[in-house]
mmCIF file with all atom_site columns, C-alpha atoms in Angstrom:
data_model
loop_
_atom_site.group_PDB
_atom_site.id
_atom_site.type_symbol
_atom_site.label_atom_id
_atom_site.label_alt_id
_atom_site.label_comp_id
_atom_site.label_asym_id
_atom_site.label_entity_id
_atom_site.label_seq_id
_atom_site.pdbx_PDB_ins_code
_atom_site.Cartn_x
_atom_site.Cartn_y
_atom_site.Cartn_z
_atom_site.occupancy
_atom_site.B_iso_or_equiv
_atom_site.pdbx_formal_charge
_atom_site.auth_seq_id
_atom_site.auth_comp_id
_atom_site.auth_asym_id
_atom_site.auth_atom_id
_atom_site.pdbx_PDB_model_num
ATOM 1   C CA . MET A 1 1   ? 3.773   -2.629 -4.585  1.00 97.00 ? 201 MET A CA 1
ATOM 2   C CA . LYS A 1 2   ? 0.691   -2.639 -2.357  1.00 97.00 ? 202 LYS A CA 1
ATOM 3   C CA . LEU A 1 3   ? -1.121  0.566  -1.417  1.00 98.00 ? 203 LEU A CA 1
ATOM 4   C CA . ILE A 1 4   ? -3.359  -0.037 1.597   1.00 98.00 ? 204 ILE A CA 1
ATOM 5   C CA . TRP A 1 5   ? -5.760  2.721  2.666   1.00 97.00 ? 205 TRP A CA 1
ATOM 6   C CA . ASN A 1 6   ? -6.286  2.723  6.435   1.00 97.00 ? 206 ASN A CA 1
ATOM 7   C CA . GLY A 1 7   ? -8.780  5.597  6.341   1.00 94.00 ? 207 GLY A CA 1
ATOM 8   C CA . HIS A 1 8   ? -8.521  9.409  6.147   1.00 95.00 ? 208 HIS A CA 1
ATOM 9   C CA . SER A 1 9   ? -4.980  10.090 4.809   1.00 95.00 ? 209 SER A CA 1
ATOM 10  C CA . CYS A 1 10  ? -3.293  7.036  6.333   1.00 98.00 ? 210 CYS A CA 1
ATOM 11  C CA . PHE A 1 11  ? -1.736  4.509  3.968   1.00 98.00 ? 211 PHE A CA 1
ATOM 12  C CA . THR A 1 12  ? 0.476   1.485  4.374   1.00 98.00 ? 212 THR A CA 1
ATOM 13  C CA . ILE A 1 13  ? 2.901   0.978  1.482   1.00 98.00 ? 213 ILE A CA 1
ATOM 14  C CA . GLN A 1 14  ? 4.381   -2.508 1.068   1.00 97.00 ? 214 GLN A CA 1
ATOM 15  C CA . SER A 1 15  ? 7.069   -3.494 -1.414  1.00 96.00 ? 215 SER A CA 1
ATOM 16  C CA . GLU A 1 16  ? 10.206  -5.602 -1.685  1.00 94.00 ? 216 GLU A CA 1
ATOM 17  C CA . ASP A 1 17  ? 12.005  -2.649 -0.074  1.00 94.00 ? 217 ASP A CA 1
ATOM 18  C CA . GLY A 1 18  ? 9.973   -2.834 3.136   1.00 96.00 ? 218 GLY A CA 1
ATOM 19  C CA . THR A 1 19  ? 6.810   -1.434 4.700   1.00 97.00 ? 219 THR A CA 1
ATOM 20  C CA . LEU A 1 20  ? 6.041   2.148  5.614   1.00 97.00 ? 220 LEU A CA 1
ATOM 21  C CA . VAL A 1 21  ? 3.034   3.995  7.011   1.00 98.00 ? 221 VAL A CA 1
ATOM 22  C CA . LEU A 1 22  ? 2.029   7.523  6.024   1.00 98.00 ? 222 LEU A CA 1
ATOM 23  C CA . ASP A 1 23  ? -0.005  9.947  8.160   1.00 96.00 ? 223 ASP A CA 1
ATOM 24  C CA . PRO A 1 24  ? -1.445  7.711  10.920  1.00 97.00 ? 224 PRO A CA 1
ATOM 25  C CA . TYR A 1 25  ? -4.289  9.298  12.907  1.00 96.00 ? 225 TYR A CA 1
ATOM 26  C CA . GLN A 1 26  ? -4.869  9.283  16.670  1.00 93.00 ? 226 GLN A CA 1
ATOM 27  C CA . ASP A 1 27  ? -7.756  7.324  18.111  1.00 94.00 ? 227 ASP A CA 1
ATOM 28  C CA . GLY A 1 28  ? -10.841 9.553  18.122  1.00 91.00 ? 228 GLY A CA 1
ATOM 29  C CA . SER A 1 29  ? -9.335  12.248 15.915  1.00 94.00 ? 229 SER A CA 1
ATOM 30  C CA . VAL A 1 30  ? -11.407 11.365 12.836  1.00 92.00 ? 230 VAL A CA 1
ATOM 31  C CA . PRO A 1 31  ? -15.139 10.692 13.345  1.00 94.00 ? 231 PRO A CA 1
ATOM 32  C CA . GLY A 1 32  ? -16.205 7.188  12.372  1.00 93.00 ? 232 GLY A CA 1
ATOM 33  C CA . LEU A 1 33  ? -12.750 5.623  12.026  1.00 95.00 ? 233 LEU A CA 1
ATOM 34  C CA . ASN A 1 34  ? -11.537 2.768  14.202  1.00 95.00 ? 234 ASN A CA 1
ATOM 35  C CA . PRO A 1 35  ? -8.274  2.998  16.182  1.00 94.00 ? 235 PRO A CA 1
ATOM 36  C CA . LEU A 1 36  ? -5.117  2.116  14.261  1.00 94.00 ? 236 LEU A CA 1
ATOM 37  C CA . SER A 1 37  ? -2.768  -0.704 15.191  1.00 92.00 ? 237 SER A CA 1
ATOM 38  C CA . LEU A 1 38  ? -0.158  -0.986 12.460  1.00 96.00 ? 238 LEU A CA 1
ATOM 39  C CA . THR A 1 39  ? 3.352   -2.392 12.000  1.00 97.00 ? 239 THR A CA 1
ATOM 40  C CA . ALA A 1 40  ? 5.976   -0.941 9.672   1.00 97.00 ? 240 ALA A CA 1
ATOM 41  C CA . ASP A 1 41  ? 9.672   -0.327 9.127   1.00 97.00 ? 241 ASP A CA 1
ATOM 42  C CA . LEU A 1 42  ? 9.175   3.423  8.815   1.00 97.00 ? 242 LEU A CA 1
ATOM 43  C CA . VAL A 1 43  ? 6.548   6.083  9.613   1.00 97.00 ? 243 VAL A CA 1
ATOM 44  C CA . LEU A 1 44  ? 6.265   9.341  7.661   1.00 97.00 ? 244 LEU A CA 1
ATOM 45  C CA . CYS A 1 45  ? 3.992   12.234 8.664   1.00 96.00 ? 245 CYS A CA 1
ATOM 46  C CA . SER A 1 46  ? 3.101   15.233 6.529   1.00 94.00 ? 246 SER A CA 1
ATOM 47  C CA . HIS A 1 47  ? 2.544   17.373 9.645   1.00 84.00 ? 247 HIS A CA 1
ATOM 48  C CA . GLU A 1 48  ? 1.897   17.022 13.367  1.00 81.00 ? 248 GLU A CA 1
ATOM 49  C CA . HIS A 1 49  ? -1.873  17.457 13.661  1.00 76.00 ? 249 HIS A CA 1
ATOM 50  C CA . ARG A 1 50  ? -3.664  14.684 15.580  1.00 84.00 ? 250 ARG A CA 1
ATOM 51  C CA . ASP A 1 51  ? -5.236  13.191 12.464  1.00 84.00 ? 251 ASP A CA 1
ATOM 52  C CA . HIS A 1 52  ? -1.891  12.846 10.659  1.00 83.00 ? 252 HIS A CA 1
ATOM 53  C CA . GLY A 1 53  ? 0.991   12.610 13.145  1.00 85.00 ? 253 GLY A CA 1
ATOM 54  C CA . ALA A 1 54  ? 0.173   9.678  15.452  1.00 91.00 ? 254 ALA A CA 1
ATOM 55  C CA . ARG A 1 55  ? 3.430   7.768  15.188  1.00 93.00 ? 255 ARG A CA 1
ATOM 56  C CA . GLU A 1 56  ? 2.621   5.956  18.418  1.00 95.00 ? 256 GLU A CA 1
ATOM 57  C CA . THR A 1 57  ? -0.047  3.920  16.613  1.00 95.00 ? 257 THR A CA 1
ATOM 58  C CA . VAL A 1 58  ? 2.613   2.171  14.514  1.00 96.00 ? 258 VAL A CA 1
ATOM 59  C CA . ALA A 1 59  ? 4.883   -0.534 15.940  1.00 97.00 ? 259 ALA A CA 1
ATOM 60  C CA . LEU A 1 60  ? 8.306   -0.316 14.306  1.00 97.00 ? 260 LEU A CA 1
ATOM 61  C CA . THR A 1 61  ? 10.025  -3.542 13.257  1.00 97.00 ? 261 THR A CA 1
ATOM 62  C CA . GLY A 1 62  ? 13.572  -2.278 13.720  1.00 95.00 ? 262 GLY A CA 1
ATOM 63  C CA . ARG A 1 63  ? 14.329  -3.070 10.081  1.00 95.00 ? 263 ARG A CA 1
ATOM 64  C CA . THR A 1 64  ? 15.518  -0.410 7.650   1.00 92.00 ? 264 THR A CA 1
ATOM 65  C CA . ALA A 1 65  ? 13.188  0.354  4.767   1.00 90.00 ? 265 ALA A CA 1
ATOM 66  C CA . ALA A 1 66  ? 15.036  0.734  1.468   1.00 91.00 ? 266 ALA A CA 1
ATOM 67  C CA . PHE A 1 67  ? 12.551  3.129  -0.114  1.00 94.00 ? 267 PHE A CA 1
ATOM 68  C CA . GLN A 1 68  ? 13.944  6.286  -1.655  1.00 94.00 ? 268 GLN A CA 1
ATOM 69  C CA . VAL A 1 69  ? 12.059  9.137  0.038   1.00 96.00 ? 269 VAL A CA 1
ATOM 70  C CA . ASP A 1 70  ? 12.047  12.686 -1.302  1.00 95.00 ? 270 ASP A CA 1
ATOM 71  C CA . ARG A 1 71  ? 10.410  15.481 0.699   1.00 93.00 ? 271 ARG A CA 1
ATOM 72  C CA . LEU A 1 72  ? 8.915   18.698 -0.634  1.00 94.00 ? 272 LEU A CA 1
ATOM 73  C CA . ASP A 1 73  ? 8.086   21.542 1.753   1.00 90.00 ? 273 ASP A CA 1
ATOM 74  C CA . ALA A 1 74  ? 4.581   22.897 1.151   1.00 76.00 ? 274 ALA A CA 1
ATOM 75  C CA . PHE A 1 75  ? 1.771   24.526 3.126   1.00 63.00 ? 275 PHE A CA 1
ATOM 76  C CA . HIS A 1 76  ? -1.426  23.406 4.837   1.00 55.00 ? 276 HIS A CA 1
ATOM 77  C CA . ASP A 1 77  ? -3.268  26.484 3.519   1.00 50.00 ? 277 ASP A CA 1
ATOM 78  C CA . ASP A 1 78  ? -3.151  28.996 0.677   1.00 60.00 ? 278 ASP A CA 1
ATOM 79  C CA . SER A 1 79  ? -1.531  31.761 2.740   1.00 56.00 ? 279 SER A CA 1
ATOM 80  C CA . GLN A 1 80  ? 2.030   30.485 3.186   1.00 59.00 ? 280 GLN A CA 1
ATOM 81  C CA . GLY A 1 81  ? 1.135   28.468 6.284   1.00 54.00 ? 281 GLY A CA 1
ATOM 82  C CA . SER A 1 82  ? -0.176  31.405 8.312   1.00 50.00 ? 282 SER A CA 1
ATOM 83  C CA . GLN A 1 83  ? -3.461  29.585 9.058   1.00 60.00 ? 283 GLN A CA 1
ATOM 84  C CA . ARG A 1 84  ? -2.510  25.926 9.533   1.00 57.00 ? 284 ARG A CA 1
ATOM 85  C CA . GLY A 1 85  ? 1.245   25.700 9.194   1.00 55.00 ? 285 GLY A CA 1
ATOM 86  C CA . LYS A 1 86  ? 3.507   23.657 6.965   1.00 82.00 ? 286 LYS A CA 1
ATOM 87  C CA . ASN A 1 87  ? 2.853   20.412 5.113   1.00 89.00 ? 287 ASN A CA 1
ATOM 88  C CA . THR A 1 88  ? 5.334   17.904 3.712   1.00 95.00 ? 288 THR A CA 1
ATOM 89  C CA . ILE A 1 89  ? 4.802   16.096 0.413   1.00 95.00 ? 289 ILE A CA 1
ATOM 90  C CA . HIS A 1 90  ? 6.485   12.675 0.339   1.00 97.00 ? 290 HIS A CA 1
ATOM 91  C CA . ILE A 1 91  ? 7.611   11.069 -2.925  1.00 97.00 ? 291 ILE A CA 1
ATOM 92  C CA . LEU A 1 92  ? 8.408   7.365  -2.551  1.00 97.00 ? 292 LEU A CA 1
ATOM 93  C CA . SER A 1 93  ? 10.388  5.305  -5.056  1.00 97.00 ? 293 SER A CA 1
ATOM 94  C CA . SER A 1 94  ? 10.552  1.507  -4.960  1.00 96.00 ? 294 SER A CA 1
ATOM 95  C CA . GLN A 1 95  ? 10.634  -1.331 -7.486  1.00 92.00 ? 295 GLN A CA 1
ATOM 96  C CA . GLY A 1 96  ? 10.749  1.158  -10.348 1.00 94.00 ? 296 GLY A CA 1
ATOM 97  C CA . LEU A 1 97  ? 7.531   2.864  -9.171  1.00 97.00 ? 297 LEU A CA 1
ATOM 98  C CA . ARG A 1 98  ? 7.017   6.424  -7.904  1.00 98.00 ? 298 ARG A CA 1
ATOM 99  C CA . VAL A 1 99  ? 4.201   7.313  -5.507  1.00 98.00 ? 299 VAL A CA 1
ATOM 100 C CA . ALA A 1 100 ? 3.490   10.744 -3.995  1.00 98.00 ? 300 ALA A CA 1
ATOM 101 C CA . HIS A 1 101 ? 1.468   11.383 -0.833  1.00 98.00 ? 301 HIS A CA 1
ATOM 102 C CA . LEU A 1 102 ? 0.404   15.027 -0.664  1.00 97.00 ? 302 LEU A CA 1
ATOM 103 C CA . GLY A 1 103 ? -0.598  15.093 3.010   1.00 94.00 ? 303 GLY A CA 1
ATOM 104 C CA . ASP A 1 104 ? -2.884  18.033 3.851   1.00 92.00 ? 304 ASP A CA 1
ATOM 105 C CA . LEU A 1 105 ? -1.846  20.096 0.863   1.00 93.00 ? 305 LEU A CA 1
ATOM 106 C CA . GLY A 1 106 ? -3.666  23.436 0.987   1.00 85.00 ? 306 GLY A CA 1
ATOM 107 C CA . CYS A 1 107 ? -2.197  25.189 -2.037  1.00 77.00 ? 307 CYS A CA 1
ATOM 108 C CA . PHE A 1 108 ? -0.929  24.505 -5.538  1.00 83.00 ? 308 PHE A CA 1
ATOM 109 C CA . PRO A 1 109 ? 2.698   23.298 -5.584  1.00 88.00 ? 309 PRO A CA 1
ATOM 110 C CA . THR A 1 110 ? 5.374   25.625 -6.934  1.00 91.00 ? 310 THR A CA 1
ATOM 111 C CA . PRO A 1 111 ? 6.531   25.192 -10.548 1.00 93.00 ? 311 PRO A CA 1
ATOM 112 C CA . GLU A 1 112 ? 9.712   23.479 -9.323  1.00 94.00 ? 312 GLU A CA 1
ATOM 113 C CA . GLN A 1 113 ? 7.664   21.106 -7.173  1.00 92.00 ? 313 GLN A CA 1
ATOM 114 C CA . MET A 1 114 ? 5.327   20.407 -10.075 1.00 94.00 ? 314 MET A CA 1
ATOM 115 C CA . ASP A 1 115 ? 8.335   19.330 -12.130 1.00 96.00 ? 315 ASP A CA 1
ATOM 116 C CA . ARG A 1 116 ? 9.405   16.918 -9.388  1.00 95.00 ? 316 ARG A CA 1
ATOM 117 C CA . LEU A 1 117 ? 5.882   15.504 -9.191  1.00 96.00 ? 317 LEU A CA 1
ATOM 118 C CA . MET A 1 118 ? 5.682   14.641 -12.872 1.00 97.00 ? 318 MET A CA 1
ATOM 119 C CA . GLY A 1 119 ? 5.841   11.030 -14.000 1.00 96.00 ? 319 GLY A CA 1
ATOM 120 C CA . LEU A 1 120 ? 4.104   9.528  -10.964 1.00 98.00 ? 320 LEU A CA 1
ATOM 121 C CA . ASP A 1 121 ? 2.710   6.017  -11.041 1.00 98.00 ? 321 ASP A CA 1
ATOM 122 C CA . ALA A 1 122 ? 0.298   6.921  -8.229  1.00 98.00 ? 322 ALA A CA 1
ATOM 123 C CA . LEU A 1 123 ? -0.818  10.126 -6.537  1.00 98.00 ? 323 LEU A CA 1
ATOM 124 C CA . LEU A 1 124 ? -2.441  9.975  -3.076  1.00 98.00 ? 324 LEU A CA 1
ATOM 125 C CA . LEU A 1 125 ? -4.544  13.116 -3.178  1.00 96.00 ? 325 LEU A CA 1
ATOM 126 C CA . PRO A 1 126 ? -6.672  15.059 -0.649  1.00 97.00 ? 326 PRO A CA 1
ATOM 127 C CA . VAL A 1 127 ? -9.977  16.097 -2.222  1.00 97.00 ? 327 VAL A CA 1
ATOM 128 C CA . GLY A 1 128 ? -12.278 17.195 0.616   1.00 94.00 ? 328 GLY A CA 1
ATOM 129 C CA . GLY A 1 129 ? -11.528 20.896 0.796   1.00 91.00 ? 329 GLY A CA 1
ATOM 130 C CA . TYR A 1 130 ? -11.796 23.180 3.867   1.00 88.00 ? 330 TYR A CA 1
ATOM 131 C CA . TYR A 1 131 ? -8.522  21.945 5.426   1.00 88.00 ? 331 TYR A CA 1
ATOM 132 C CA . THR A 1 132 ? -6.972  21.042 2.049   1.00 91.00 ? 332 THR A CA 1
ATOM 133 C CA . ILE A 1 133 ? -7.365  21.702 -1.640  1.00 91.00 ? 333 ILE A CA 1
ATOM 134 C CA . ASP A 1 134 ? -10.933 21.036 -2.779  1.00 94.00 ? 334 ASP A CA 1
ATOM 135 C CA . ALA A 1 135 ? -12.334 18.793 -5.511  1.00 96.00 ? 335 ALA A CA 1
ATOM 136 C CA . GLN A 1 136 ? -11.874 21.335 -8.314  1.00 96.00 ? 336 GLN A CA 1
ATOM 137 C CA . GLN A 1 137 ? -8.333  22.213 -7.269  1.00 94.00 ? 337 GLN A CA 1
ATOM 138 C CA . ALA A 1 138 ? -7.481  18.514 -6.925  1.00 96.00 ? 338 ALA A CA 1
ATOM 139 C CA . HIS A 1 139 ? -8.819  17.886 -10.414 1.00 97.00 ? 339 HIS A CA 1
ATOM 140 C CA . GLU A 1 140 ? -6.741  20.754 -11.819 1.00 96.00 ? 340 GLU A CA 1
ATOM 141 C CA . LEU A 1 141 ? -3.661  19.316 -10.140 1.00 96.00 ? 341 LEU A CA 1
ATOM 142 C CA . VAL A 1 142 ? -4.325  15.889 -11.655 1.00 97.00 ? 342 VAL A CA 1
ATOM 143 C CA . ARG A 1 143 ? -4.738  17.439 -15.108 1.00 96.00 ? 343 ARG A CA 1
ATOM 144 C CA . ALA A 1 144 ? -1.393  19.222 -14.718 1.00 96.00 ? 344 ALA A CA 1
ATOM 145 C CA . LEU A 1 145 ? 0.579   16.297 -13.281 1.00 96.00 ? 345 LEU A CA 1
ATOM 146 C CA . ARG A 1 146 ? -1.024  13.442 -15.267 1.00 96.00 ? 346 ARG A CA 1
ATOM 147 C CA . PRO A 1 147 ? -0.264  10.642 -12.771 1.00 98.00 ? 347 PRO A CA 1
ATOM 148 C CA . ARG A 1 148 ? -1.170  7.145  -13.984 1.00 98.00 ? 348 ARG A CA 1
ATOM 149 C CA . VAL A 1 149 ? -3.263  6.302  -10.917 1.00 98.00 ? 349 VAL A CA 1
ATOM 150 C CA . VAL A 1 150 ? -5.041  8.732  -8.578  1.00 98.00 ? 350 VAL A CA 1
ATOM 151 C CA . VAL A 1 151 ? -6.170  7.584  -5.125  1.00 98.00 ? 351 VAL A CA 1
ATOM 152 C CA . PRO A 1 152 ? -8.433  10.153 -3.409  1.00 98.00 ? 352 PRO A CA 1
ATOM 153 C CA . MET A 1 153 ? -8.204  10.613 0.373   1.00 97.00 ? 353 MET A CA 1
ATOM 154 C CA . HIS A 1 154 ? -9.236  13.049 3.134   1.00 96.00 ? 354 HIS A CA 1
ATOM 155 C CA . TYR A 1 155 ? -12.940 13.211 2.320   1.00 96.00 ? 355 TYR A CA 1
ATOM 156 C CA . ARG A 1 156 ? -16.265 12.560 4.055   1.00 95.00 ? 356 ARG A CA 1
ATOM 157 C CA . SER A 1 157 ? -18.713 9.686  3.650   1.00 94.00 ? 357 SER A CA 1
ATOM 158 C CA . ASP A 1 158 ? -21.963 8.725  5.352   1.00 92.00 ? 358 ASP A CA 1
ATOM 159 C CA . SER A 1 159 ? -20.035 6.835  8.021   1.00 93.00 ? 359 SER A CA 1
ATOM 160 C CA . PHE A 1 160 ? -16.737 8.709  8.543   1.00 94.00 ? 360 PHE A CA 1
ATOM 161 C CA . GLY A 1 161 ? -14.938 12.007 8.137   1.00 92.00 ? 361 GLY A CA 1
ATOM 162 C CA . PHE A 1 162 ? -15.216 15.599 9.307   1.00 93.00 ? 362 PHE A CA 1
ATOM 163 C CA . ASP A 1 163 ? -18.569 17.310 8.696   1.00 94.00 ? 363 ASP A CA 1
ATOM 164 C CA . VAL A 1 164 ? -16.890 20.398 7.215   1.00 95.00 ? 364 VAL A CA 1
ATOM 165 C CA . ILE A 1 165 ? -15.136 18.572 4.366   1.00 95.00 ? 365 ILE A CA 1
ATOM 166 C CA . ALA A 1 166 ? -16.777 17.487 1.125   1.00 96.00 ? 366 ALA A CA 1
ATOM 167 C CA . ARG A 1 167 ? -17.906 14.078 0.025   1.00 96.00 ? 367 ARG A CA 1
ATOM 168 C CA . LEU A 1 168 ? -15.869 11.981 -2.396  1.00 97.00 ? 368 LEU A CA 1
ATOM 169 C CA . GLU A 1 169 ? -18.573 12.246 -5.066  1.00 96.00 ? 369 GLU A CA 1
ATOM 170 C CA . ASP A 1 170 ? -17.757 15.936 -5.594  1.00 96.00 ? 370 ASP A CA 1
ATOM 171 C CA . PHE A 1 171 ? -14.333 14.910 -6.878  1.00 97.00 ? 371 PHE A CA 1
ATOM 172 C CA . LEU A 1 172 ? -15.433 11.795 -8.760  1.00 97.00 ? 372 LEU A CA 1
ATOM 173 C CA . ALA A 1 173 ? -17.919 13.867 -10.778 1.00 96.00 ? 373 ALA A CA 1
ATOM 174 C CA . LEU A 1 174 ? -14.875 15.530 -12.388 1.00 96.00 ? 374 LEU A CA 1
ATOM 175 C CA . CYS A 1 175 ? -12.954 12.309 -13.064 1.00 95.00 ? 375 CYS A CA 1
ATOM 176 C CA . ASP A 1 176 ? -12.685 9.799  -15.883 1.00 88.00 ? 376 ASP A CA 1
ATOM 177 C CA . HIS A 1 177 ? -11.907 6.080  -15.572 1.00 95.00 ? 377 HIS A CA 1
ATOM 178 C CA . VAL A 1 178 ? -13.165 5.675  -12.000 1.00 97.00 ? 378 VAL A CA 1
ATOM 179 C CA . VAL A 1 179 ? -12.565 2.164  -10.623 1.00 98.00 ? 379 VAL A CA 1
ATOM 180 C CA . ARG A 1 180 ? -14.176 1.189  -7.314  1.00 97.00 ? 380 ARG A CA 1
ATOM 181 C CA . TYR A 1 181 ? -12.501 -1.521 -5.244  1.00 97.00 ? 381 TYR A CA 1
ATOM 182 C CA . ASP A 1 182 ? -14.342 -3.740 -2.780  1.00 96.00 ? 382 ASP A CA 1
ATOM 183 C CA . GLY A 1 183 ? -11.334 -3.680 -0.441  1.00 96.00 ? 383 GLY A CA 1
ATOM 184 C CA . ASN A 1 184 ? -8.815  -1.154 0.822   1.00 97.00 ? 384 ASN A CA 1
ATOM 185 C CA . THR A 1 185 ? -5.823  -2.453 -1.169  1.00 98.00 ? 385 THR A CA 1
ATOM 186 C CA . LEU A 1 186 ? -4.497  -1.597 -4.617  1.00 98.00 ? 386 LEU A CA 1
ATOM 187 C CA . GLU A 1 187 ? -1.802  -3.741 -6.244  1.00 97.00 ? 387 GLU A CA 1
ATOM 188 C CA . LEU A 1 188 ? 0.282   -1.214 -8.153  1.00 98.00 ? 388 LEU A CA 1
ATOM 189 C CA . THR A 1 189 ? 2.474   -2.533 -10.961 1.00 97.00 ? 389 THR A CA 1
ATOM 190 C CA . CYS A 1 190 ? 4.036   -1.107 -14.111 1.00 95.00 ? 390 CYS A CA 1
ATOM 191 C CA . ASP A 1 191 ? 0.998   -2.446 -15.983 1.00 96.00 ? 391 ASP A CA 1
ATOM 192 C CA . THR A 1 192 ? -1.753  -0.982 -13.797 1.00 97.00 ? 392 THR A CA 1
ATOM 193 C CA . PRO A 1 193 ? -4.010  0.977  -16.173 1.00 97.00 ? 393 PRO A CA 1
ATOM 194 C CA . ALA A 1 194 ? -4.717  4.681  -15.766 1.00 97.00 ? 394 ALA A CA 1
ATOM 195 C CA . GLN A 1 195 ? -7.587  5.232  -13.333 1.00 98.00 ? 395 GLN A CA 1
ATOM 196 C CA . THR A 1 196 ? -9.011  7.023  -10.346 1.00 98.00 ? 396 THR A CA 1
ATOM 197 C CA . ALA A 1 197 ? -8.919  4.237  -7.764  1.00 98.00 ? 397 ALA A CA 1
ATOM 198 C CA . VAL A 1 198 ? -11.586 4.415  -5.052  1.00 98.00 ? 398 VAL A CA 1
ATOM 199 C CA . LEU A 1 199 ? -10.557 2.179  -2.175  1.00 98.00 ? 399 LEU A CA 1
ATOM 200 C CA . THR A 1 200 ? -13.094 1.025  0.403   1.00 97.00 ? 400 THR A CA 1
ATOM 201 C CA . TYR A 1 201 ? -12.414 1.668  4.089   1.00 95.00 ? 401 TYR A CA 1
ATOM 202 C CA . GLN A 1 202 ? -12.099 -1.610 5.983   1.00 88.00 ? 402 GLN A CA 1
ATOM 203 C CA . ALA A 1 203 ? -12.916 -1.137 9.649   1.00 76.00 ? 403 ALA A CA 1
ATOM 204 C CA . GLY A 1 204 ? -10.472 -2.985 11.866  1.00 58.00 ? 404 GLY A CA 1
ATOM 205 C CA . LYS A 1 205 ? -7.954  -3.701 9.101   1.00 50.00 ? 405 LYS A CA 1
#
């Protein structure tokens, strides 16, 4: 399975079961990121904000993706959605691998949801705070869930991201086994070692 980070919280997931895109952003919605032009069998959005719900940026193939997709209803804030609304967690299963994309999660999952999030091969995790859980909360969630691979998302760098959210380094300072990749793609297999995988944004890809 390939996990391709398109910037912000947008990922392309490719496997023998097809190709899907998670949380595409609208052109201009995230400072410093180039417009998206993606192709997939399926698009999934955690919520409908401009930086996560731009389905129009993805050309659909017309094929049916054979991923198993489980959805967990969560919130975009820590006050039952009263500030920013609802957020959907997507759990994807394909080729014997389980990957969860937490979207703009703003609170700790419920105990029942935590049970369903156990045993993940990869966790795509917001770490920037302000709009989502912050670095410390993200670290606590990782310690509780123990996913094999953690891929941080929704953070700020020198060249992209919202000014009000934190830099990636705040989260990495809490992590062990950090692996930095020169590109934006992670090949996930049953043998991929435990790590925090830092993918590099590739403008125009």
